[in-house]
PDB file of C-alpha atoms in Angstrom:
ATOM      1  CA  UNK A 261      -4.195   6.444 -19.713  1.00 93.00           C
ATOM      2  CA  UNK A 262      -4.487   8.794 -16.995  1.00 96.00           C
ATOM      3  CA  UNK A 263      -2.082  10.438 -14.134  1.00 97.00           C
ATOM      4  CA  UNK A 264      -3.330  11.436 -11.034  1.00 97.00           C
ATOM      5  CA  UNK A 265      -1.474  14.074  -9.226  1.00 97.00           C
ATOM      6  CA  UNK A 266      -1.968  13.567  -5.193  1.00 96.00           C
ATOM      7  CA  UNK A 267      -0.694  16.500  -3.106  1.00 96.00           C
ATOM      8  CA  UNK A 268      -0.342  14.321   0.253  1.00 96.00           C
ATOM      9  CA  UNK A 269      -1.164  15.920   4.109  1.00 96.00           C
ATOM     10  CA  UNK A 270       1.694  14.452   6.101  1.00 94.00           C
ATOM     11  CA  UNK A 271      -0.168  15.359   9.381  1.00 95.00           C
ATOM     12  CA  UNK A 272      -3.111  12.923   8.066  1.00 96.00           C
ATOM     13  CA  UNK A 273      -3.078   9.561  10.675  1.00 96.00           C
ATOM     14  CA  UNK A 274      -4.039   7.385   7.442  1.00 96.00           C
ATOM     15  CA  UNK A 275      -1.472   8.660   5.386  1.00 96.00           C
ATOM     16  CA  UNK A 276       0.854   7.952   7.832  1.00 95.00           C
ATOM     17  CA  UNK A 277      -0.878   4.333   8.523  1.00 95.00           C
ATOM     18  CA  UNK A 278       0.155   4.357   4.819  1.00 94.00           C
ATOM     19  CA  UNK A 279       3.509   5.562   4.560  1.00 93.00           C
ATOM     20  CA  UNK A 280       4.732   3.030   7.445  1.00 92.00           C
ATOM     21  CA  UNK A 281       3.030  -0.327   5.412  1.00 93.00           C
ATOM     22  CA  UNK A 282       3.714  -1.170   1.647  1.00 91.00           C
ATOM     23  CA  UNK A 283       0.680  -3.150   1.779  1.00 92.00           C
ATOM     24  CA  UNK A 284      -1.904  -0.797   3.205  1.00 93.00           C
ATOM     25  CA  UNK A 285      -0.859   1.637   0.773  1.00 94.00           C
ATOM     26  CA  UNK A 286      -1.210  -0.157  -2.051  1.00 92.00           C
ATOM     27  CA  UNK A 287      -4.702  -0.658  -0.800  1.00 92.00           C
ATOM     28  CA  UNK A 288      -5.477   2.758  -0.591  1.00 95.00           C
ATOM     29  CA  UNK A 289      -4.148   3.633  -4.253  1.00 95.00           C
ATOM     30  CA  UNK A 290      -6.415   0.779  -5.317  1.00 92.00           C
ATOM     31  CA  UNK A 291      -9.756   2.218  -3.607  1.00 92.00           C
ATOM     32  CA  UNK A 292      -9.463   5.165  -6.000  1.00 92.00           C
ATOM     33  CA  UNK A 293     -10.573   2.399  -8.635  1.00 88.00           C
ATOM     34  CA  UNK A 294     -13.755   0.220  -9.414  1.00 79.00           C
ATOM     35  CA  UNK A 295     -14.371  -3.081  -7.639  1.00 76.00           C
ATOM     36  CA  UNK A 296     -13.271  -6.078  -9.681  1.00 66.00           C
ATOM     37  CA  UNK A 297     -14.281  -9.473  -9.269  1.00 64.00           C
ATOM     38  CA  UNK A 298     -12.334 -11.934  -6.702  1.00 67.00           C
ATOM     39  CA  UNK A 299      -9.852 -13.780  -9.132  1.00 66.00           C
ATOM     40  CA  UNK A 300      -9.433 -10.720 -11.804  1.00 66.00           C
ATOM     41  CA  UNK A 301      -6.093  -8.956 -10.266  1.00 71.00           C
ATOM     42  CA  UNK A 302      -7.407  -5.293 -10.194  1.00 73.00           C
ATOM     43  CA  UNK A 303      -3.541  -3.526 -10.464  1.00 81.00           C
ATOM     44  CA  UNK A 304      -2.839  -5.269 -13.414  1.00 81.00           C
ATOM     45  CA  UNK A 305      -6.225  -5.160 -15.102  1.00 84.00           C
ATOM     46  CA  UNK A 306      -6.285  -1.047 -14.139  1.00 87.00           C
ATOM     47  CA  UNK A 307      -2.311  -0.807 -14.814  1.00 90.00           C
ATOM     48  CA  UNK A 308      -2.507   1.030 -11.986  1.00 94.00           C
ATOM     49  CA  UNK A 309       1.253   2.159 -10.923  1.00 96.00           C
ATOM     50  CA  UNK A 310       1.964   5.048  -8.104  1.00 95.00           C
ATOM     51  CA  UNK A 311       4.953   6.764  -7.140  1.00 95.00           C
ATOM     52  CA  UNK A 312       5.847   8.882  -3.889  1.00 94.00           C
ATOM     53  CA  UNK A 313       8.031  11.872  -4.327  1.00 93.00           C
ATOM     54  CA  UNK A 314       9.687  14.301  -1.487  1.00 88.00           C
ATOM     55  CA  UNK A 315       9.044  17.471  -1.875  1.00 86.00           C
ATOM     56  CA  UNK A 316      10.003  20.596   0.519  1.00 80.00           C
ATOM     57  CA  UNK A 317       8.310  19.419   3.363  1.00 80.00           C
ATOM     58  CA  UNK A 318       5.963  16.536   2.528  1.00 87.00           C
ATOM     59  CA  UNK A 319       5.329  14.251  -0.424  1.00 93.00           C
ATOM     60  CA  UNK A 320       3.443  14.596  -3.807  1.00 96.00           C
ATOM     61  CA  UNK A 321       1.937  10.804  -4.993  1.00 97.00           C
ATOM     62  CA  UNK A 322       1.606  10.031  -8.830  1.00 97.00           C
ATOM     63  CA  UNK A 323      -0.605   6.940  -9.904  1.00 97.00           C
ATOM     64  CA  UNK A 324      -0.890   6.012 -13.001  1.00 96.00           C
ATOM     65  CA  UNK A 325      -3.543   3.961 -14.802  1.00 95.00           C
ATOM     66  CA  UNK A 326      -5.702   3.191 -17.982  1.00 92.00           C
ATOM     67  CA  UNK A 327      -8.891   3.791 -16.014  1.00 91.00           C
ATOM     68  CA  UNK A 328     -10.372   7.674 -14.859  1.00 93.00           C
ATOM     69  CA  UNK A 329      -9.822   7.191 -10.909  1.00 94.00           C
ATOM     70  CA  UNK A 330     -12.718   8.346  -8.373  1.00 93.00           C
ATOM     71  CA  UNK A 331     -10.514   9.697  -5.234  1.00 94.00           C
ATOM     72  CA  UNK A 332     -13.403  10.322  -3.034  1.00 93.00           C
ATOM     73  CA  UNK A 333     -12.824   7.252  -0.852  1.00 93.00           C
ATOM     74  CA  UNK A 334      -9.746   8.773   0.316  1.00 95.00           C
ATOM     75  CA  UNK A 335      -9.847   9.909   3.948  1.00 95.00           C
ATOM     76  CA  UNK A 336     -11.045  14.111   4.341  1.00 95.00           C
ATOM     77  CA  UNK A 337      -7.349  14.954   5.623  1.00 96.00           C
ATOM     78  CA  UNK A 338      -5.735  12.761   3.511  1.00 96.00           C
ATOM     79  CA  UNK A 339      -4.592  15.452   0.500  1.00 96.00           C
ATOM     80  CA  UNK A 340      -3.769  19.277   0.832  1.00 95.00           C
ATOM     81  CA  UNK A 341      -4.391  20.305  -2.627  1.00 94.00           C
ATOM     82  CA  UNK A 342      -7.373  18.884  -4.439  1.00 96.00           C
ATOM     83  CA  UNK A 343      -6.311  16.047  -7.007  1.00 96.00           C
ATOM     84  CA  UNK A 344      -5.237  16.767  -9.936  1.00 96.00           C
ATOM     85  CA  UNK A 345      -6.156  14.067 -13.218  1.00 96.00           C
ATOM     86  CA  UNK A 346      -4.757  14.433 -16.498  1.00 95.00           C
ATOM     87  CA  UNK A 347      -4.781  12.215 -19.549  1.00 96.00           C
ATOM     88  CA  UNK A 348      -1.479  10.777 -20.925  1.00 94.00           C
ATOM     89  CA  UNK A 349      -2.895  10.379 -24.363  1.00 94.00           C
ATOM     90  CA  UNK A 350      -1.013  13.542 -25.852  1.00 93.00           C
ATOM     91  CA  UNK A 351       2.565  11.826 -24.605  1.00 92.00           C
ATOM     92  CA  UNK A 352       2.008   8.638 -25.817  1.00 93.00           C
ATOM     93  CA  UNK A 353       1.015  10.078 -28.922  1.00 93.00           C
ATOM     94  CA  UNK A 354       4.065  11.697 -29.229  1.00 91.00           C
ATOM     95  CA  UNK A 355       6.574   8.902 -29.024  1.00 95.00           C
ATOM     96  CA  UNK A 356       8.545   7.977 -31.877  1.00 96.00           C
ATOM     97  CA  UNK A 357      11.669   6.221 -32.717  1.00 97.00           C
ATOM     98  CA  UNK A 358      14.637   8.616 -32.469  1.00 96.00           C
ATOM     99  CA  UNK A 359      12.555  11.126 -29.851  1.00 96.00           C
ATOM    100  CA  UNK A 360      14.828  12.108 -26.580  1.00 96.00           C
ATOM    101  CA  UNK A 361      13.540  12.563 -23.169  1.00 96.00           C
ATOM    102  CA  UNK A 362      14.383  13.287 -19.726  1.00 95.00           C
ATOM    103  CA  UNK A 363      12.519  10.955 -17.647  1.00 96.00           C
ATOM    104  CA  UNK A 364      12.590   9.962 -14.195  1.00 96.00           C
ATOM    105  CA  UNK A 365      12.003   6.402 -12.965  1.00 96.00           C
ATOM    106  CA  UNK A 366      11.802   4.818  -9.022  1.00 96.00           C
ATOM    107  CA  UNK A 367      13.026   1.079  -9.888  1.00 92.00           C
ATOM    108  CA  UNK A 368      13.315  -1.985  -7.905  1.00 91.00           C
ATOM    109  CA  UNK A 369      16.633  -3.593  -9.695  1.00 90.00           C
ATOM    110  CA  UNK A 370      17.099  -6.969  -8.216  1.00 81.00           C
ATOM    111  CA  UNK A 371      19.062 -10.486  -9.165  1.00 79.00           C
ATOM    112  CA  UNK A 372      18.153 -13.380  -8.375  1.00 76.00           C
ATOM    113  CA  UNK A 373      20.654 -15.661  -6.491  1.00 74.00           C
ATOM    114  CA  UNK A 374      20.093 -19.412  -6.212  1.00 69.00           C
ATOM    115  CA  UNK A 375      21.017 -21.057  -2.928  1.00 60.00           C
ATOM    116  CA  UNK A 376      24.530 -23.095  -2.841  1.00 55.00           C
ATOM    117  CA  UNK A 377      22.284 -25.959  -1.345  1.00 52.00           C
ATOM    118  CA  UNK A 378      19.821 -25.723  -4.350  1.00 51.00           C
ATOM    119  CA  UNK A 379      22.723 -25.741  -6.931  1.00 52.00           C
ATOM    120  CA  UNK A 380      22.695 -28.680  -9.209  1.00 54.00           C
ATOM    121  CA  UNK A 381      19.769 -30.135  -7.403  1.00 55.00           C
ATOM    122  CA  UNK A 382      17.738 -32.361 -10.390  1.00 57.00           C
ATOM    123  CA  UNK A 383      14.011 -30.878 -10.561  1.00 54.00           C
ATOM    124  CA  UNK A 384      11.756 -32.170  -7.643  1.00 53.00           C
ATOM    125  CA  UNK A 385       9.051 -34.265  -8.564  1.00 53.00           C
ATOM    126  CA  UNK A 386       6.027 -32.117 -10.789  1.00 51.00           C
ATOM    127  CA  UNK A 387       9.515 -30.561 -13.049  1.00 53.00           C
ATOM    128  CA  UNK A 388       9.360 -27.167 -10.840  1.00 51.00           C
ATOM    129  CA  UNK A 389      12.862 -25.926  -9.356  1.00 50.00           C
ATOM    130  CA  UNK A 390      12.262 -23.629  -6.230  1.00 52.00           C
ATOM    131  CA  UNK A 391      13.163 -20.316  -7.179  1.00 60.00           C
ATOM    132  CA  UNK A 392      16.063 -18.411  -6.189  1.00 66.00           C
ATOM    133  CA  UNK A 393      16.440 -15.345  -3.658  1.00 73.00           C
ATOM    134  CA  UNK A 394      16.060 -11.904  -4.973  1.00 74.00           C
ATOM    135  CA  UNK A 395      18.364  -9.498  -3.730  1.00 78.00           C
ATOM    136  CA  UNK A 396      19.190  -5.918  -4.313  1.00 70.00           C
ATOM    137  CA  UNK A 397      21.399  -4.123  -6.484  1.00 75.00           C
ATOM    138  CA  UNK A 398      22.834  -2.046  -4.251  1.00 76.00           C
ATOM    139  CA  UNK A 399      26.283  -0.523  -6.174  1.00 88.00           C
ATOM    140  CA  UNK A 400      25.149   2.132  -8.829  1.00 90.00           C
ATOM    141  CA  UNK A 401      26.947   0.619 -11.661  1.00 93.00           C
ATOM    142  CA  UNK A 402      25.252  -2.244 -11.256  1.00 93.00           C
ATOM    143  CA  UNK A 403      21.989  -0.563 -10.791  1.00 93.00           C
ATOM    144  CA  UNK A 404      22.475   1.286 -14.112  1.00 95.00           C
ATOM    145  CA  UNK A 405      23.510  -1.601 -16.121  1.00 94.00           C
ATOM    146  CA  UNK A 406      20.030  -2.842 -14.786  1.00 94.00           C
ATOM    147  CA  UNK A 407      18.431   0.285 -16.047  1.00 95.00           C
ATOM    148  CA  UNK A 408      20.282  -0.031 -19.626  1.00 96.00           C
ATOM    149  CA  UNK A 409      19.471  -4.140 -19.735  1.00 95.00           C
ATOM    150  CA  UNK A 410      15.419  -2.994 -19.157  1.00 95.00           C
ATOM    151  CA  UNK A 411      15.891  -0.397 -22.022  1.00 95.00           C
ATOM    152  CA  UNK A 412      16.761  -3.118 -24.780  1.00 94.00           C
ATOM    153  CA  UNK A 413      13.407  -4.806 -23.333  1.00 95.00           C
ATOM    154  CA  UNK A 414      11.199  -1.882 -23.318  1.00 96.00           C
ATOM    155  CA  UNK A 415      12.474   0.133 -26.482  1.00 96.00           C
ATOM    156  CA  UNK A 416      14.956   2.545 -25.285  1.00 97.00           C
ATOM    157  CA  UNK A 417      18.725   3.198 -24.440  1.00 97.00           C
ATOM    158  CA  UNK A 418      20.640   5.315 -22.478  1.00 96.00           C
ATOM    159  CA  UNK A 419      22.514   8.213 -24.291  1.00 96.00           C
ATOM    160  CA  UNK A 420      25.965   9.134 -23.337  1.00 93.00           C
ATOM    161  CA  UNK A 421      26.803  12.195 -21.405  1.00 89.00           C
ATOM    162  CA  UNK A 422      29.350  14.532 -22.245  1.00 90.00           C
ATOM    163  CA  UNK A 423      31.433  13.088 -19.681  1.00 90.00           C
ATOM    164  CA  UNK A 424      31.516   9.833 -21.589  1.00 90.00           C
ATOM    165  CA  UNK A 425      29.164   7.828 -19.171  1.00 90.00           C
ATOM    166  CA  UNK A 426      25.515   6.956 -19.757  1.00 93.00           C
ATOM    167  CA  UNK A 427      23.447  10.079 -18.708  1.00 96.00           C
ATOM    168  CA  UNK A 428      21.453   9.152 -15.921  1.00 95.00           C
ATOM    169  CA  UNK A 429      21.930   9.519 -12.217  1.00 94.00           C
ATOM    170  CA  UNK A 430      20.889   6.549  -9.639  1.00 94.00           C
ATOM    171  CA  UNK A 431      20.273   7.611  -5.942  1.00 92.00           C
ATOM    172  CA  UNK A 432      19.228   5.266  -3.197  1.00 88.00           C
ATOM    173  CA  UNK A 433      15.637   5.585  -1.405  1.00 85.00           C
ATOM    174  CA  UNK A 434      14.696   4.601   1.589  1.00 83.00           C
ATOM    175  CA  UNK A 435      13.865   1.097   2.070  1.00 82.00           C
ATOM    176  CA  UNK A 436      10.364   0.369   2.271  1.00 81.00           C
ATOM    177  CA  UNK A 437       8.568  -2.430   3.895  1.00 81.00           C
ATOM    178  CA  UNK A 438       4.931  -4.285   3.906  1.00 78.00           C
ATOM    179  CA  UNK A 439       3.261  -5.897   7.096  1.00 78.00           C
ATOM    180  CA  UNK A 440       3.465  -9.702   5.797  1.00 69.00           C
ATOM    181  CA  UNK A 441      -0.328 -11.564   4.614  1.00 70.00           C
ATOM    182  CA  UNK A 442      -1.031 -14.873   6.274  1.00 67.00           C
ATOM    183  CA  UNK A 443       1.369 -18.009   5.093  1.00 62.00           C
ATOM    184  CA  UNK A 444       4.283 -15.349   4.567  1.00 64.00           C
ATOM    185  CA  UNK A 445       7.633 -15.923   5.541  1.00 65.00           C
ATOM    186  CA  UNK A 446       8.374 -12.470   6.277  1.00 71.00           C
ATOM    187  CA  UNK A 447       7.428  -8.930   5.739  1.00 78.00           C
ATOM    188  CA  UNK A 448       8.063  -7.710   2.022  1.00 80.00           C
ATOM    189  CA  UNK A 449      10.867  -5.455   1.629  1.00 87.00           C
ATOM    190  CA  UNK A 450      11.707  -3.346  -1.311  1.00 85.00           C
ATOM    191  CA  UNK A 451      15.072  -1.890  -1.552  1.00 89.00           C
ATOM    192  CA  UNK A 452      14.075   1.389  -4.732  1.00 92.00           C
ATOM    193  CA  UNK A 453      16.347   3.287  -6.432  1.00 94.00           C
ATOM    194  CA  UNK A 454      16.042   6.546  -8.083  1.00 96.00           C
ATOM    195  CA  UNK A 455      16.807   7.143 -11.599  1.00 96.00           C
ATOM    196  CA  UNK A 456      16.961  10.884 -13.514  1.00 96.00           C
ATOM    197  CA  UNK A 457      18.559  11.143 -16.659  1.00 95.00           C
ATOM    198  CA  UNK A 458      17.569  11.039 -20.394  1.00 96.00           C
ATOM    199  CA  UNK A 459      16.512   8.281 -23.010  1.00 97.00           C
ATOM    200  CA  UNK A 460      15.838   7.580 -26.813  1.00 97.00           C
ATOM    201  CA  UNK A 461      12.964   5.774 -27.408  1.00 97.00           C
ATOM    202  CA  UNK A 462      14.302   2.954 -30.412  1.00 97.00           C
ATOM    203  CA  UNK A 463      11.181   1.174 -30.442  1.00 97.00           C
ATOM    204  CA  UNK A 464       8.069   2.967 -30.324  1.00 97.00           C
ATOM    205  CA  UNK A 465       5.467   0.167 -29.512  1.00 96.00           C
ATOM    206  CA  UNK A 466       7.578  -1.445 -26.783  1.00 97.00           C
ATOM    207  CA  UNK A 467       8.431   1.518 -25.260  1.00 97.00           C
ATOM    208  CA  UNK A 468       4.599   3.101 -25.152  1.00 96.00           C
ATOM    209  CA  UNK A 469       3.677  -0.950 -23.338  1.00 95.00           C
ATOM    210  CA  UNK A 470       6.639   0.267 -21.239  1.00 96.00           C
ATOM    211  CA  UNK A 471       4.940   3.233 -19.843  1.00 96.00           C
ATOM    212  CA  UNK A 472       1.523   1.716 -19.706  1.00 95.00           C
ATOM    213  CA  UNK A 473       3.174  -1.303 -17.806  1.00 94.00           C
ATOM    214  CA  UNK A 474       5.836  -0.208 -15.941  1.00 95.00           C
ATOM    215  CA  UNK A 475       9.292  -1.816 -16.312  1.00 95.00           C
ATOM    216  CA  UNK A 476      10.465  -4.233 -12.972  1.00 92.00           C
ATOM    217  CA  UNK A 477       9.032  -5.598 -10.227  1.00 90.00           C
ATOM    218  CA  UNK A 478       7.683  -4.013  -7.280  1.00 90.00           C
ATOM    219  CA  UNK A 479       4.797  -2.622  -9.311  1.00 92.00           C
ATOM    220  CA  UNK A 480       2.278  -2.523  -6.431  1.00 90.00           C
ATOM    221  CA  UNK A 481       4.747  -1.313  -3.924  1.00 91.00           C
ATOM    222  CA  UNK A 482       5.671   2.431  -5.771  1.00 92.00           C
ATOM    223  CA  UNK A 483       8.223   0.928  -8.402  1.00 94.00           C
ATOM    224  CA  UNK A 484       8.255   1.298 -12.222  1.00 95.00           C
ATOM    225  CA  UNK A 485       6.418   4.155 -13.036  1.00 96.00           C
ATOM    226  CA  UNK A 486       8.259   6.246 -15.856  1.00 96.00           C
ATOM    227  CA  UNK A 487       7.770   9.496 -15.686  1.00 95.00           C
ATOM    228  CA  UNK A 488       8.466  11.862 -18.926  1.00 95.00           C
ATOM    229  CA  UNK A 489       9.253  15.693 -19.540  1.00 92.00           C
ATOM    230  CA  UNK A 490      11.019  17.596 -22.431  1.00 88.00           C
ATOM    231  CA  UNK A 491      14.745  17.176 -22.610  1.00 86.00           C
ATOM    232  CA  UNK A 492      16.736  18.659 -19.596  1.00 67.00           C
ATOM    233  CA  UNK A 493      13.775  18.625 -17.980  1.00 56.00           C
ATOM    234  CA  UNK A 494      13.292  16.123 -15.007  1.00 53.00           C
ATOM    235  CA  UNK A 495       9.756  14.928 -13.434  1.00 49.00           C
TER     236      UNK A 495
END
């Protein structure tokens, strides 16, 4: 696995392009990788994830992945610093039941809410039900509990903090939209969320698929990249 450290030129017209469309960034992340056949899907295959983070005037971009990146199709203005790759191979490595650490985590947490009309409908002909809306969490309790329900699935929980409540911190982004593909309904729209805080990793297998993989949805759009460091240490 490796982690690609992007130090982003906000003045750049493409990373603006970028910044403005889900979509068209998610296609530049992706040219940083090998072409893949038509019908093999290249994020998944790559487990390419990305992230955007603010920092003091402008934004620093983390993509993760399982293959060594090429960055030289991105635009000559598009970065400030050049890019920085390192392999994950010594944190993996170093996960273990019982180890603590801070971590930081932009998730999509969503429910899915069925239609009144749709309720109690028998299953259409072929045995498919159309599937319900997804919707935002948008109150933080319920954006944790979403964070703590993912940990039982990926092999972690969140510790208590010495104020008696789990120890992690959600914050709001801003809301983030895609230019829609033809036969859309509409425009994609991710609502992220922020996470900071600290974990225990209680199973060491499906928490090292968990950082390969991600954990949610949105995984093309910046979402579900986990991001490690030392205890009290955020990033």
């Amino acid at each position: 696995m490796y982690l690609s450290k992007l130090t982003v030129n906000v003045f750049s017209r493409d990373f603006r392009r970028d910044h403005a469309d889900l979509r068209q960034m998610h296609r530049t992340v992706m040219s940083g990788y090998p072409d893949l056949p038509e019908d093999t899907p290249a994020r998944q295959a790559q487990a390419v994830l990305w992230r955007l983070d603010s920092v003091h005037r402008g934004f620093v971009q983390y993509v993760q992945s399982s293959t060594k990146p090429d960055w030289g199709r991105l635009a000559a203005d598009y970065l400030t610093e050049p890019v920085q790759v390192r392999s994950l191979a010594p944190l993996l490595d170093a996960v273990a039941p019982g180890r603590r650490f801070a971590f930081r985590l932009v998730g999509n947490p969503t429910r899915t809410v069925v239609r009144y009309a749709d309720r109690g409908k028998p299953r259409p002909e072929g045995g498919v039900r159309p599937r319900g809306q997804r919707v935002a969490r948008r109150k933080p309790e319920e954006q944790i509990e979403w964070l703590i329900r993912k940990g039982g699935q990926h092999g972690f929980v969140v510790p208590t903090a010495y104020n008696g409540l789990p120890d992690v911190s959600p914050s709001p982004c801003l809301t983030q939209t895609g230019q829609p593909r033809p036969g859309d309904q509409g425009p994609v729209t991710i609502e992220p969320v922020r996470f900071e805080g600290h974990l225990i990793v209680t199973d060491a297998a499906a928490f090292r698929e968990a950082v390969r993989q991600g954990i949610g949805h949105g995984k093309a759009y910046g979402c579900g990249l986990l991001s490690l460091a030392p205890p009290g240490i955020a990033g």
